[in-house]
Amino acid sequence: MDNEFMYSAQSEHYFNVHNEHFVRQKQNNSRNNNRLQYSVIVKREIIKEMMRHAWNGYVKYAWGDNELRPVSRSGYSPTLLGDTKLGMTIVDALDTLLIMNMNSEFEKGREWIANKFNMDNVYESVSVFEVNIRFVGGLLSCFALTNDSMFLHKAQYVAEKLLPAFDTSTRIPKTRVWLNSKSSTINFRSYTVETSIAEAGSFHLEFVYLSDATKNFTYKLLANNIRRMIVGARNRDQNGLFPVFISTETGMFTTSKVSFGANGDSFYEYLLKAWIQSNRSQKRQKRLFLRTMKEVEKTLLRRTESGFYYLVENMGSHEGMSHLACFSGGLFALAADTILGNKSERFKFLAAELTKTCHESYVNTDTGLGPEMFFLDNQFESDTEYYILRPEVVESYFYLWRTTREQKYRDWAWEVVNALQKHCKTEFGFSGIRNVNDEESEKDDVQQSFFLAETLKYLYLIFSDDLLPLDKWVFNTEGHPLPIKGRNAAYKIN
């Protein structure tokens, strides 16, 4: 049983086994290579201090707000949550604090969630997808890691607030919902009733686990129905990929565009991870993933003259790749590690090649940080030059390190740490930058909650061998680890 984080009698002993893990790790490795292990431990602690710096700035200047403006020293609420103050950074960051053994910070966050987190008096339009992956996912992760039922109750409380969004003729959820209203809003996107397959198709990990933990199967049924509707849409080429937009009322696709980046990404991610979460028992999910990845290669995979592989996005007169699509290297690495047989070697190849391409998008900028979009003709060039602390590239480094143990992935991760420290760190947190090709770039003055939930977590785990092993935990699309059914005792079935 992987019980490093199991909650112990509602006491100060959250972290006893966690500490023992690192003591054993240090003792074992010191017999082999003291110098190398010392370097790894030091780097891990530097990343932990980055987390402390980000958290302390938020606590000091934005406590209870959704995110921090580290330059302005104030709170900030992104459009995905309207004007609410729901403590998104607290919920999103809490499992990272737990994993990093930051006891007092975790306790402060837990106390706020237990006593102050409240959606009952909020009358605001919020993103259904973002609330699910950040709030429901984050709270369920804390429940799995601690066995503290408060987190489970809060996760179900949030999920119930989202249910009016499913009040459509297809039960595909709308993109936004008015909290505490009996019906969902008109869709945010140009007053239409369309949603993206990424937004609609990324409930499975959270809702299936929530159903099993609460014995309320409403959530699982809703998640399964979404998958059925998207896969079975009548106007989809059954041998092709899934277009990125679908009508919540007709269940028909409203575009022919396909993408492995924005609006498509996490739908494809959850095809694989839902199968993993089920302890690889849902064979249909596996077949669907394999068939879909075959089409990804056929339709989206490109190779430049200089030998770089990428997943194409159309950018005007150019073809390129988005930072969001850089999660793909990690997805293929995870597929290679779990789907054994003749596909495994091909997935390993794609994982390594796509991750190499995304690494090149970083090292070819003046700051060492990757742009939102880049195109590849004869050289790497930035198309959309801002960087908002995104995690996808280091996420792929994490999966490639865990599945191959090749040192270069740790080296690449450390390059990112140095670039973040040099270009994104402010006196009271971390900020995105507006131009990755300007070493003196203006900062965008937003410390994204996913920087604490994902970017720093994946960096820390790259330098933490065997913490949260991939045969027992599966990460949701916001980087929140959830237990695998039948393999992890934290997956409790009520």
CSV table of C-alpha atoms in Angstrom, one decimal:
chain,number,residue,atom,x,y,z
A,1,MET,CA,0.0,0.0,0.0
A,2,ASP,CA,1.3,3.5,-1.0
A,3,ASN,CA,0.4,5.2,2.3
A,4,GLU,CA,2.9,8.0,2.5
A,5,PHE,CA,0.2,10.5,3.0
A,6,MET,CA,-2.5,8.7,4.9
A,7,TYR,CA,-4.2,10.9,7.5
A,8,SER,CA,-3.4,9.8,11.0
A,9,ALA,CA,-6.0,10.3,13.7
A,10,GLN,CA,-6.7,13.9,12.8
A,11,SER,CA,-3.3,14.8,14.4
A,12,GLU,CA,0.0,16.4,13.5
A,13,HIS,CA,1.2,13.1,12.1
A,14,TYR,CA,0.1,13.6,8.5
A,15,PHE,CA,3.7,13.2,7.3
A,16,ASN,CA,5.4,10.5,9.3
A,17,VAL,CA,5.6,7.9,6.6
A,18,HIS,CA,6.4,10.6,4.1
A,19,ASN,CA,9.5,11.6,6.1
A,20,GLU,CA,10.5,7.9,6.5
A,21,HIS,CA,10.3,7.6,2.7
A,22,PHE,CA,12.9,10.3,2.2
A,23,VAL,CA,15.1,8.9,5.1
A,24,ARG,CA,15.1,5.5,3.4
A,25,GLN,CA,15.8,7.1,0.0
A,26,LYS,CA,18.7,9.0,1.3
A,27,GLN,CA,20.2,6.0,3.2
A,28,ASN,CA,19.9,3.7,0.2
A,29,ASN,CA,21.3,6.1,-2.3
A,30,SER,CA,24.1,7.3,-0.1
A,31,ARG,CA,25.6,3.8,-0.4
A,32,ASN,CA,25.7,4.2,-4.2
A,33,ASN,CA,26.4,7.8,-5.1
A,34,ASN,CA,26.4,10.3,-2.4
A,35,ARG,CA,27.3,13.2,-4.6
A,36,LEU,CA,24.5,12.6,-7.1
A,37,GLN,CA,21.9,12.0,-4.5
A,38,TYR,CA,23.0,15.2,-2.6
A,39,SER,CA,22.5,17.1,-5.8
A,40,VAL,CA,19.0,15.7,-6.3
A,41,ILE,CA,18.0,16.5,-2.7
A,42,VAL,CA,19.3,20.0,-3.0
A,43,LYS,CA,17.3,20.6,-6.2
A,44,ARG,CA,14.2,19.2,-4.7
A,45,GLU,CA,14.5,21.5,-1.7
A,46,ILE,CA,15.0,24.5,-4.1
A,47,ILE,CA,11.8,23.6,-5.8
A,48,LYS,CA,10.1,23.3,-2.5
A,49,GLU,CA,11.3,26.8,-1.6
A,50,MET,CA,9.8,28.1,-4.9
A,51,MET,CA,6.5,26.6,-3.7
A,52,ARG,CA,6.9,28.3,-0.3
A,53,HIS,CA,7.6,31.6,-2.0
A,54,ALA,CA,4.6,31.4,-4.3
A,55,TRP,CA,2.3,30.3,-1.4
A,56,ASN,CA,3.5,33.0,1.0
A,57,GLY,CA,2.9,35.8,-1.5
A,58,TYR,CA,-0.6,34.5,-2.0
A,59,VAL,CA,-1.2,34.2,1.7
A,60,LYS,CA,0.0,37.7,2.4
A,61,TYR,CA,-1.7,39.6,-0.4
A,62,ALA,CA,-4.5,37.5,-1.8
A,63,TRP,CA,-5.8,35.1,0.9
A,64,GLY,CA,-9.2,33.9,-0.1
A,65,ASP,CA,-9.0,35.3,-3.6
A,66,ASN,CA,-8.7,33.0,-6.5
A,67,GLU,CA,-5.2,34.0,-7.6
A,68,LEU,CA,-2.4,36.4,-6.8
A,69,ARG,CA,-1.2,39.4,-8.7
A,70,PRO,CA,2.4,39.2,-7.4
A,71,VAL,CA,3.6,42.6,-8.9
A,72,SER,CA,0.5,44.6,-7.9
A,73,ARG,CA,0.3,42.7,-4.5
A,74,SER,CA,-3.4,42.1,-4.8
A,75,GLY,CA,-6.0,39.4,-5.4
A,76,TYR,CA,-7.2,38.4,-8.9
A,77,SER,CA,-10.2,36.5,-10.3
A,78,PRO,CA,-9.9,35.1,-13.8
A,79,THR,CA,-12.9,35.1,-16.1
A,80,LEU,CA,-13.4,31.4,-15.6
A,81,LEU,CA,-14.8,32.2,-12.1
A,82,GLY,CA,-16.3,35.6,-12.8
A,83,ASP,CA,-16.0,37.9,-9.8
A,84,THR,CA,-16.1,35.2,-7.2
A,85,LYS,CA,-13.7,34.8,-4.3
A,86,LEU,CA,-13.5,31.0,-3.9
A,87,GLY,CA,-9.9,30.6,-2.8
A,88,MET,CA,-9.0,28.7,-6.0
A,89,THR,CA,-5.3,28.8,-5.3
A,90,ILE,CA,-5.9,27.3,-1.8
A,91,VAL,CA,-7.8,24.3,-3.2
A,92,ASP,CA,-5.6,23.9,-6.3
A,93,ALA,CA,-2.3,24.0,-4.3
A,94,LEU,CA,-3.2,22.0,-1.2
A,95,ASP,CA,-2.2,18.5,-2.4
A,96,THR,CA,1.1,20.0,-3.6
A,97,LEU,CA,1.7,21.4,-0.1
A,98,LEU,CA,0.9,17.9,1.3
A,99,ILE,CA,3.2,16.1,-1.1
A,100,MET,CA,6.1,18.6,-0.3
A,101,ASN,CA,5.6,18.0,3.4
A,102,MET,CA,4.8,21.6,4.1
A,103,ASN,CA,2.9,20.9,7.3
A,104,SER,CA,1.9,24.4,8.6
A,105,GLU,CA,1.0,25.7,5.1
A,106,PHE,CA,-1.2,22.6,4.5
A,107,GLU,CA,-3.0,23.0,7.9
A,108,LYS,CA,-3.7,26.7,7.1
A,109,GLY,CA,-5.3,25.8,3.8
A,110,ARG,CA,-7.2,22.9,5.3
A,111,GLU,CA,-8.7,25.1,8.0
A,112,TRP,CA,-9.8,27.7,5.4
A,113,ILE,CA,-11.5,25.0,3.3
A,114,ALA,CA,-13.2,23.5,6.3
A,115,ASN,CA,-14.5,26.7,7.8
A,116,LYS,CA,-14.5,29.4,5.1
A,117,PHE,CA,-15.0,27.7,1.7
A,118,ASN,CA,-18.6,28.4,0.7
A,119,MET,CA,-20.4,28.6,-2.6
A,120,ASP,CA,-23.9,29.1,-1.2
A,121,ASN,CA,-24.0,32.8,-1.4
A,122,VAL,CA,-22.3,33.1,-4.8
A,123,TYR,CA,-24.5,34.1,-7.8
A,124,GLU,CA,-22.0,34.1,-10.6
A,125,SER,CA,-21.3,32.3,-13.9
A,126,VAL,CA,-18.4,30.0,-13.6
A,127,SER,CA,-16.6,27.5,-15.9
A,128,VAL,CA,-17.9,24.0,-15.3
A,129,PHE,CA,-14.8,22.3,-16.6
A,130,GLU,CA,-12.4,24.5,-14.6
A,131,VAL,CA,-14.3,24.1,-11.3
A,132,ASN,CA,-14.4,20.3,-11.8
A,133,ILE,CA,-10.7,19.8,-12.6
A,134,ARG,CA,-9.4,22.3,-10.0
A,135,PHE,CA,-12.0,22.2,-7.1
A,136,VAL,CA,-13.5,18.7,-7.4
A,137,GLY,CA,-10.2,17.2,-8.5
A,138,GLY,CA,-8.1,19.0,-5.9
A,139,LEU,CA,-10.5,18.1,-3.0
A,140,LEU,CA,-10.7,14.5,-4.1
A,141,SER,CA,-6.9,14.3,-4.3
A,142,CYS,CA,-6.6,15.6,-0.7
A,143,PHE,CA,-9.2,13.1,0.4
A,144,ALA,CA,-7.3,10.2,-1.2
A,145,LEU,CA,-4.0,11.4,0.3
A,146,THR,CA,-5.2,12.0,3.8
A,147,ASN,CA,-8.4,10.0,4.3
A,148,ASP,CA,-10.0,13.1,5.8
A,149,SER,CA,-13.7,12.9,5.0
A,150,MET,CA,-14.0,16.7,5.1
A,151,PHE,CA,-12.4,16.8,1.7
A,152,LEU,CA,-14.8,14.2,0.3
A,153,HIS,CA,-17.8,16.1,1.6
A,154,LYS,CA,-16.5,19.4,0.1
A,155,ALA,CA,-15.9,17.7,-3.3
A,156,GLN,CA,-19.4,16.4,-3.4
A,157,TYR,CA,-20.7,19.8,-2.4
A,158,VAL,CA,-19.0,21.4,-5.3
A,159,ALA,CA,-20.0,18.7,-7.8
A,160,GLU,CA,-23.7,19.2,-6.8
A,161,LYS,CA,-23.3,22.9,-7.6
A,162,LEU,CA,-22.3,21.9,-11.2
A,163,LEU,CA,-25.2,19.6,-11.9
A,164,PRO,CA,-27.5,22.2,-13.4
A,165,ALA,CA,-25.1,22.5,-16.3
A,166,PHE,CA,-26.1,19.0,-17.3
A,167,ASP,CA,-29.7,20.0,-17.7
A,168,THR,CA,-29.5,19.8,-21.5
A,169,SER,CA,-31.4,17.5,-23.9
A,170,THR,CA,-28.2,15.4,-24.3
A,171,ARG,CA,-26.9,15.6,-20.7
A,172,ILE,CA,-23.7,17.0,-22.2
A,173,PRO,CA,-22.9,19.9,-19.8
A,174,LYS,CA,-22.9,23.5,-20.9
A,175,THR,CA,-19.6,25.4,-20.6
A,176,ARG,CA,-20.8,27.7,-17.7
A,177,VAL,CA,-23.2,27.5,-14.9
A,178,TRP,CA,-24.8,30.1,-12.7
A,179,LEU,CA,-24.0,29.0,-9.1
A,180,ASN,CA,-27.1,28.6,-7.0
A,181,SER,CA,-29.4,28.9,-10.0
A,182,LYS,CA,-31.7,26.1,-11.1
A,183,SER,CA,-30.5,26.1,-14.7
A,184,SER,CA,-27.2,26.7,-16.5
A,185,THR,CA,-26.4,29.9,-18.3
A,186,ILE,CA,-26.6,30.5,-22.0
A,187,ASN,CA,-23.2,29.2,-23.2
A,188,PHE,CA,-20.4,31.7,-22.8
A,189,ARG,CA,-19.2,31.2,-26.4
A,190,SER,CA,-21.2,33.6,-28.6
A,191,TYR,CA,-24.5,32.7,-27.0
A,192,THR,CA,-24.4,29.3,-28.7
A,193,VAL,CA,-25.1,25.9,-27.2
A,194,GLU,CA,-21.8,24.4,-28.2
A,195,THR,CA,-19.0,23.2,-25.9
A,196,SER,CA,-15.6,21.7,-26.6
A,197,ILE,CA,-14.8,18.0,-26.2
A,198,ALA,CA,-12.1,18.9,-23.8
A,199,GLU,CA,-14.5,20.8,-21.5
A,200,ALA,CA,-17.3,18.2,-21.7
A,201,GLY,CA,-15.1,15.1,-21.9
A,202,SER,CA,-12.9,15.7,-18.8
A,203,PHE,CA,-15.2,14.6,-16.0
A,204,HIS,CA,-14.5,10.9,-16.0
A,205,LEU,CA,-11.6,10.6,-13.4
A,206,GLU,CA,-13.3,13.0,-10.9
A,207,PHE,CA,-16.9,11.9,-11.2
A,208,VAL,CA,-16.2,8.1,-11.3
A,209,TYR,CA,-14.1,8.3,-8.2
A,210,LEU,CA,-16.6,10.6,-6.5
A,211,SER,CA,-19.4,8.1,-7.2
A,212,ASP,CA,-17.5,5.2,-5.8
A,213,ALA,CA,-16.4,7.1,-2.7
A,214,THR,CA,-20.0,8.4,-1.9
A,215,LYS,CA,-22.1,5.6,-3.4
A,216,ASN,CA,-24.0,8.2,-5.4
A,217,PHE,CA,-23.8,7.0,-9.0
A,218,THR,CA,-25.3,10.1,-10.5
A,219,TYR,CA,-21.8,11.4,-11.2
A,220,LYS,CA,-20.5,8.3,-12.8
A,221,LEU,CA,-23.6,8.0,-15.0
A,222,LEU,CA,-23.2,11.6,-16.2
A,223,ALA,CA,-19.5,11.0,-17.1
A,224,ASN,CA,-20.3,7.8,-18.9
A,225,ASN,CA,-23.1,9.5,-20.9
A,226,ILE,CA,-20.8,12.3,-22.0
A,227,ARG,CA,-18.3,9.8,-23.4
A,228,ARG,CA,-21.1,7.9,-25.1
A,229,MET,CA,-22.5,11.0,-26.7
A,230,ILE,CA,-19.2,12.3,-28.1
A,231,VAL,CA,-18.0,8.9,-29.4
A,232,GLY,CA,-21.4,8.1,-30.9
A,233,ALA,CA,-22.1,11.5,-32.5
A,234,ARG,CA,-23.9,10.7,-35.8
A,235,ASN,CA,-22.0,13.3,-37.9
A,236,ARG,CA,-18.5,12.1,-36.9
A,237,ASP,CA,-16.4,10.1,-39.3
A,238,GLN,CA,-16.2,6.9,-37.4
A,239,ASN,CA,-12.6,6.3,-38.6
A,240,GLY,CA,-11.5,9.8,-37.9
A,241,LEU,CA,-10.7,12.1,-34.9
A,242,PHE,CA,-13.2,14.0,-32.9
A,243,PRO,CA,-14.0,17.5,-33.9
A,244,VAL,CA,-13.4,20.0,-31.1
A,245,PHE,CA,-16.9,21.5,-30.7
A,246,ILE,CA,-20.2,19.7,-30.1
A,247,SER,CA,-23.8,20.9,-29.5
A,248,THR,CA,-25.1,20.3,-26.0
A,249,GLU,CA,-28.7,20.1,-27.5
A,250,THR,CA,-28.3,18.0,-30.6
A,251,GLY,CA,-25.2,16.0,-29.8
A,252,MET,CA,-23.8,16.8,-33.2
A,253,PHE,CA,-20.4,18.2,-33.9
A,254,THR,CA,-20.5,21.9,-35.0
A,255,THR,CA,-17.1,22.0,-36.7
A,256,SER,CA,-14.7,19.8,-38.6
A,257,LYS,CA,-11.6,21.2,-36.9
A,258,VAL,CA,-9.6,18.7,-34.8
A,259,SER,CA,-6.9,19.5,-32.3
A,260,PHE,CA,-4.6,17.9,-29.7
A,261,GLY,CA,-4.2,21.3,-28.1
A,262,ALA,CA,-6.8,23.7,-27.0
A,263,ASN,CA,-10.4,22.4,-26.9
A,264,GLY,CA,-9.3,18.8,-27.6
A,265,ASP,CA,-6.4,18.0,-25.3
A,266,SER,CA,-7.8,16.6,-22.1
A,267,PHE,CA,-10.5,14.6,-23.9
A,268,TYR,CA,-7.8,12.5,-25.4
A,269,GLU,CA,-5.9,12.4,-22.1
A,270,TYR,CA,-8.9,11.0,-20.3
A,271,LEU,CA,-9.4,8.2,-22.8
A,272,LEU,CA,-6.2,6.6,-21.5
A,273,LYS,CA,-6.4,7.7,-17.9
A,274,ALA,CA,-10.0,6.4,-17.5
A,275,TRP,CA,-8.8,3.0,-18.5
A,276,ILE,CA,-5.9,3.2,-16.1
A,277,GLN,CA,-8.2,4.4,-13.3
A,278,SER,CA,-10.3,1.3,-13.8
A,279,ASN,CA,-7.3,-0.9,-13.1
A,280,ARG,CA,-7.2,-1.5,-16.9
A,281,SER,CA,-10.5,-3.4,-16.7
A,282,GLN,CA,-12.5,-1.3,-19.2
A,283,LYS,CA,-11.2,-2.8,-22.4
A,284,ARG,CA,-13.5,-0.6,-24.6
A,285,GLN,CA,-11.7,2.4,-23.3
A,286,LYS,CA,-8.3,0.9,-24.2
A,287,ARG,CA,-9.5,0.0,-27.7
A,288,LEU,CA,-10.9,3.5,-28.2
A,289,PHE,CA,-7.6,5.1,-27.1
A,290,LEU,CA,-5.6,2.9,-29.5
A,291,ARG,CA,-7.9,3.6,-32.4
A,292,THR,CA,-7.8,7.3,-31.7
A,293,MET,CA,-4.0,7.5,-31.4
A,294,LYS,CA,-3.7,5.7,-34.7
A,295,GLU,CA,-5.7,8.6,-36.2
A,296,VAL,CA,-3.7,11.2,-34.4
A,297,GLU,CA,-0.6,9.9,-36.1
A,298,LYS,CA,-2.3,9.8,-39.5
A,299,THR,CA,-3.9,13.2,-39.2
A,300,LEU,CA,-1.9,15.5,-36.9
A,301,LEU,CA,1.6,14.1,-36.7
A,302,ARG,CA,4.2,16.0,-38.8
A,303,ARG,CA,8.0,15.8,-39.2
A,304,THR,CA,10.2,18.8,-40.2
A,305,GLU,CA,13.0,18.5,-42.7
A,306,SER,CA,15.4,18.7,-39.7
A,307,GLY,CA,13.7,15.8,-38.1
A,308,PHE,CA,11.5,17.2,-35.4
A,309,TYR,CA,8.1,15.6,-34.8
A,310,TYR,CA,5.1,17.7,-33.7
A,311,LEU,CA,1.3,17.7,-33.5
A,312,VAL,CA,0.1,20.3,-36.0
A,313,GLU,CA,-2.0,23.4,-35.2
A,314,ASN,CA,-3.0,25.7,-38.0
A,315,MET,CA,-1.6,29.2,-37.5
A,316,GLY,CA,-2.5,31.3,-40.5
A,317,SER,CA,0.1,30.6,-43.2
A,318,HIS,CA,2.1,28.4,-40.9
A,319,GLU,CA,1.8,25.1,-39.2
A,320,GLY,CA,3.0,24.7,-35.7
A,321,MET,CA,2.4,23.3,-32.3
A,322,SER,CA,0.9,24.8,-29.1
A,323,HIS,CA,2.3,24.6,-25.6
A,324,LEU,CA,-0.9,22.9,-24.5
A,325,ALA,CA,-0.3,20.1,-26.9
A,326,CYS,CA,3.1,19.5,-25.3
A,327,PHE,CA,1.4,17.3,-22.7
A,328,SER,CA,1.4,14.7,-25.5
A,329,GLY,CA,4.9,13.4,-24.8
A,330,GLY,CA,3.8,12.5,-21.3
A,331,LEU,CA,0.6,10.9,-22.5
A,332,PHE,CA,2.5,8.7,-25.0
A,333,ALA,CA,5.0,7.8,-22.3
A,334,LEU,CA,2.2,6.8,-19.9
A,335,ALA,CA,0.6,4.8,-22.7
A,336,ALA,CA,3.9,3.0,-23.4
A,337,ASP,CA,4.3,2.1,-19.7
A,338,THR,CA,0.8,0.7,-19.4
A,339,ILE,CA,-0.2,-0.7,-22.8
A,340,LEU,CA,2.3,-3.4,-23.4
A,341,GLY,CA,2.7,-5.2,-26.7
A,342,ASN,CA,3.5,-4.1,-30.2
A,343,LYS,CA,2.2,-0.5,-29.6
A,344,SER,CA,4.5,0.1,-26.7
A,345,GLU,CA,7.7,0.8,-28.7
A,346,ARG,CA,5.9,3.1,-31.0
A,347,PHE,CA,4.5,5.1,-28.1
A,348,LYS,CA,7.9,5.3,-26.5
A,349,PHE,CA,9.3,6.7,-29.8
A,350,LEU,CA,6.5,9.3,-30.1
A,351,ALA,CA,6.9,10.3,-26.4
A,352,ALA,CA,10.6,10.9,-26.7
A,353,GLU,CA,10.4,12.8,-30.1
A,354,LEU,CA,7.5,15.0,-29.1
A,355,THR,CA,9.1,15.9,-25.8
A,356,LYS,CA,12.3,16.7,-27.6
A,357,THR,CA,10.4,19.1,-29.8
A,358,CYS,CA,8.8,20.8,-26.9
A,359,HIS,CA,12.2,21.1,-25.2
A,360,GLU,CA,13.5,22.8,-28.3
A,361,SER,CA,10.7,25.3,-28.1
A,362,TYR,CA,12.1,26.3,-24.8
A,363,VAL,CA,15.9,26.4,-25.5
A,364,ASN,CA,15.4,28.4,-28.7
A,365,THR,CA,14.0,31.4,-26.8
A,366,ASP,CA,16.0,34.1,-25.1
A,367,THR,CA,14.5,33.3,-21.7
A,368,GLY,CA,14.6,29.5,-21.9
A,369,LEU,CA,10.8,29.4,-21.5
A,370,GLY,CA,8.5,28.2,-24.1
A,371,PRO,CA,5.9,30.3,-26.0
A,372,GLU,CA,2.2,29.7,-26.1
A,373,MET,CA,2.5,28.7,-29.8
A,374,PHE,CA,5.5,28.0,-32.0
A,375,PHE,CA,5.9,27.1,-35.6
A,376,LEU,CA,8.5,24.9,-37.3
A,377,ASP,CA,9.6,25.7,-40.8
A,378,ASN,CA,13.4,25.5,-41.1
A,379,GLN,CA,13.8,26.7,-37.5
A,380,PHE,CA,11.8,27.2,-34.3
A,381,GLU,CA,10.0,30.5,-34.1
A,382,SER,CA,7.6,31.8,-31.6
A,383,ASP,CA,4.1,32.7,-32.9
A,384,THR,CA,2.4,33.7,-29.6
A,385,GLU,CA,5.2,34.8,-27.4
A,386,TYR,CA,3.8,34.9,-23.9
A,387,TYR,CA,4.4,32.3,-21.2
A,388,ILE,CA,1.9,32.0,-18.4
A,389,LEU,CA,3.6,29.5,-16.1
A,390,ARG,CA,2.2,26.6,-18.0
A,391,PRO,CA,3.0,23.0,-16.9
A,392,GLU,CA,2.6,20.8,-20.0
A,393,VAL,CA,6.3,20.6,-20.9
A,394,VAL,CA,7.5,19.8,-17.4
A,395,GLU,CA,4.6,17.3,-17.2
A,396,SER,CA,6.1,15.4,-20.1
A,397,TYR,CA,9.5,15.6,-18.5
A,398,PHE,CA,8.0,14.0,-15.4
A,399,TYR,CA,6.5,11.1,-17.3
A,400,LEU,CA,9.6,10.6,-19.4
A,401,TRP,CA,11.8,10.6,-16.4
A,402,ARG,CA,9.6,8.1,-14.5
A,403,THR,CA,9.3,5.7,-17.4
A,404,THR,CA,12.8,5.8,-18.7
A,405,ARG,CA,15.1,7.2,-15.9
A,406,GLU,CA,17.1,9.0,-18.6
A,407,GLN,CA,19.1,11.8,-16.9
A,408,LYS,CA,18.4,14.3,-19.7
A,409,TYR,CA,14.8,14.7,-18.5
A,410,ARG,CA,16.0,15.8,-15.0
A,411,ASP,CA,18.5,18.1,-16.7
A,412,TRP,CA,15.8,19.7,-18.9
A,413,ALA,CA,13.6,20.1,-15.8
A,414,TRP,CA,16.4,21.9,-14.0
A,415,GLU,CA,16.7,24.3,-17.0
A,416,VAL,CA,13.1,25.3,-16.5
A,417,VAL,CA,13.7,25.8,-12.7
A,418,ASN,CA,16.6,28.2,-13.5
A,419,ALA,CA,14.5,30.0,-16.1
A,420,LEU,CA,11.6,30.4,-13.8
A,421,GLN,CA,13.8,31.8,-11.1
A,422,LYS,CA,15.5,34.2,-13.4
A,423,HIS,CA,12.6,35.5,-15.4
A,424,CYS,CA,9.3,34.8,-13.5
A,425,LYS,CA,10.2,35.3,-9.9
A,426,THR,CA,9.0,38.5,-8.2
A,427,GLU,CA,9.4,39.7,-4.7
A,428,PHE,CA,6.1,38.1,-3.7
A,429,GLY,CA,5.5,35.2,-6.0
A,430,PHE,CA,5.9,34.2,-9.7
A,431,SER,CA,4.4,35.8,-12.7
A,432,GLY,CA,4.0,34.9,-16.4
A,433,ILE,CA,5.9,37.0,-18.9
A,434,ARG,CA,4.7,38.7,-22.1
A,435,ASN,CA,7.6,37.9,-24.4
A,436,VAL,CA,9.8,34.8,-24.1
A,437,ASN,CA,12.3,36.4,-26.5
A,438,ASP,CA,12.9,39.4,-24.3
A,439,GLU,CA,15.1,38.8,-21.2
A,440,GLU,CA,13.7,42.0,-19.8
A,441,SER,CA,10.1,41.1,-20.6
A,442,GLU,CA,7.2,42.8,-18.9
A,443,LYS,CA,5.5,40.5,-16.5
A,444,ASP,CA,1.7,39.7,-16.9
A,445,ASP,CA,1.2,40.1,-13.1
A,446,VAL,CA,-0.7,36.8,-12.6
A,447,GLN,CA,0.4,33.8,-10.5
A,448,GLN,CA,-1.8,31.1,-12.1
A,449,SER,CA,-3.1,28.6,-9.6
A,450,PHE,CA,-2.0,25.8,-11.9
A,451,PHE,CA,1.6,26.9,-11.4
A,452,LEU,CA,1.3,25.6,-7.8
A,453,ALA,CA,-1.0,22.7,-8.7
A,454,GLU,CA,0.9,21.4,-11.6
A,455,THR,CA,4.2,23.1,-12.7
A,456,LEU,CA,5.9,23.0,-9.3
A,457,LYS,CA,4.4,19.7,-8.4
A,458,TYR,CA,5.7,18.0,-11.5
A,459,LEU,CA,9.1,19.6,-11.0
A,460,TYR,CA,9.3,18.4,-7.4
A,461,LEU,CA,8.3,14.8,-8.4
A,462,ILE,CA,10.9,14.7,-11.1
A,463,PHE,CA,13.5,14.9,-8.2
A,464,SER,CA,11.5,12.6,-5.9
A,465,ASP,CA,12.0,9.0,-6.9
A,466,ASP,CA,9.0,6.7,-6.5
A,467,LEU,CA,6.8,9.3,-4.7
A,468,LEU,CA,3.3,8.7,-6.0
A,469,PRO,CA,4.1,5.7,-8.2
A,470,LEU,CA,2.3,5.6,-11.5
A,471,ASP,CA,1.0,2.1,-10.9
A,472,LYS,CA,-1.0,3.4,-8.0
A,473,TRP,CA,-1.9,7.0,-8.9
A,474,VAL,CA,-3.3,8.7,-12.0
A,475,PHE,CA,-3.1,12.5,-12.3
A,476,ASN,CA,-6.1,14.4,-13.5
A,477,THR,CA,-5.6,17.2,-16.1
A,478,GLU,CA,-4.9,19.7,-13.3
A,479,GLY,CA,-2.1,17.6,-11.9
A,480,HIS,CA,-4.2,16.2,-9.0
A,481,PRO,CA,-3.2,12.6,-8.1
A,482,LEU,CA,-6.2,10.2,-7.8
A,483,PRO,CA,-5.9,6.6,-6.7
A,484,ILE,CA,-6.2,3.7,-9.1
A,485,LYS,CA,-9.0,1.3,-8.3
A,486,GLY,CA,-7.8,-2.1,-7.1
A,487,ARG,CA,-4.2,-1.1,-6.9
A,488,ASN,CA,-4.3,1.6,-4.3
A,489,ALA,CA,-6.0,1.2,-0.9
A,490,ALA,CA,-6.8,5.0,-1.0
A,491,TYR,CA,-9.5,4.1,-3.6
A,492,LYS,CA,-12.2,3.5,-1.1
A,493,ILE,CA,-15.5,2.2,-2.4
A,494,ASN,CA,-18.4,3.1,-0.1
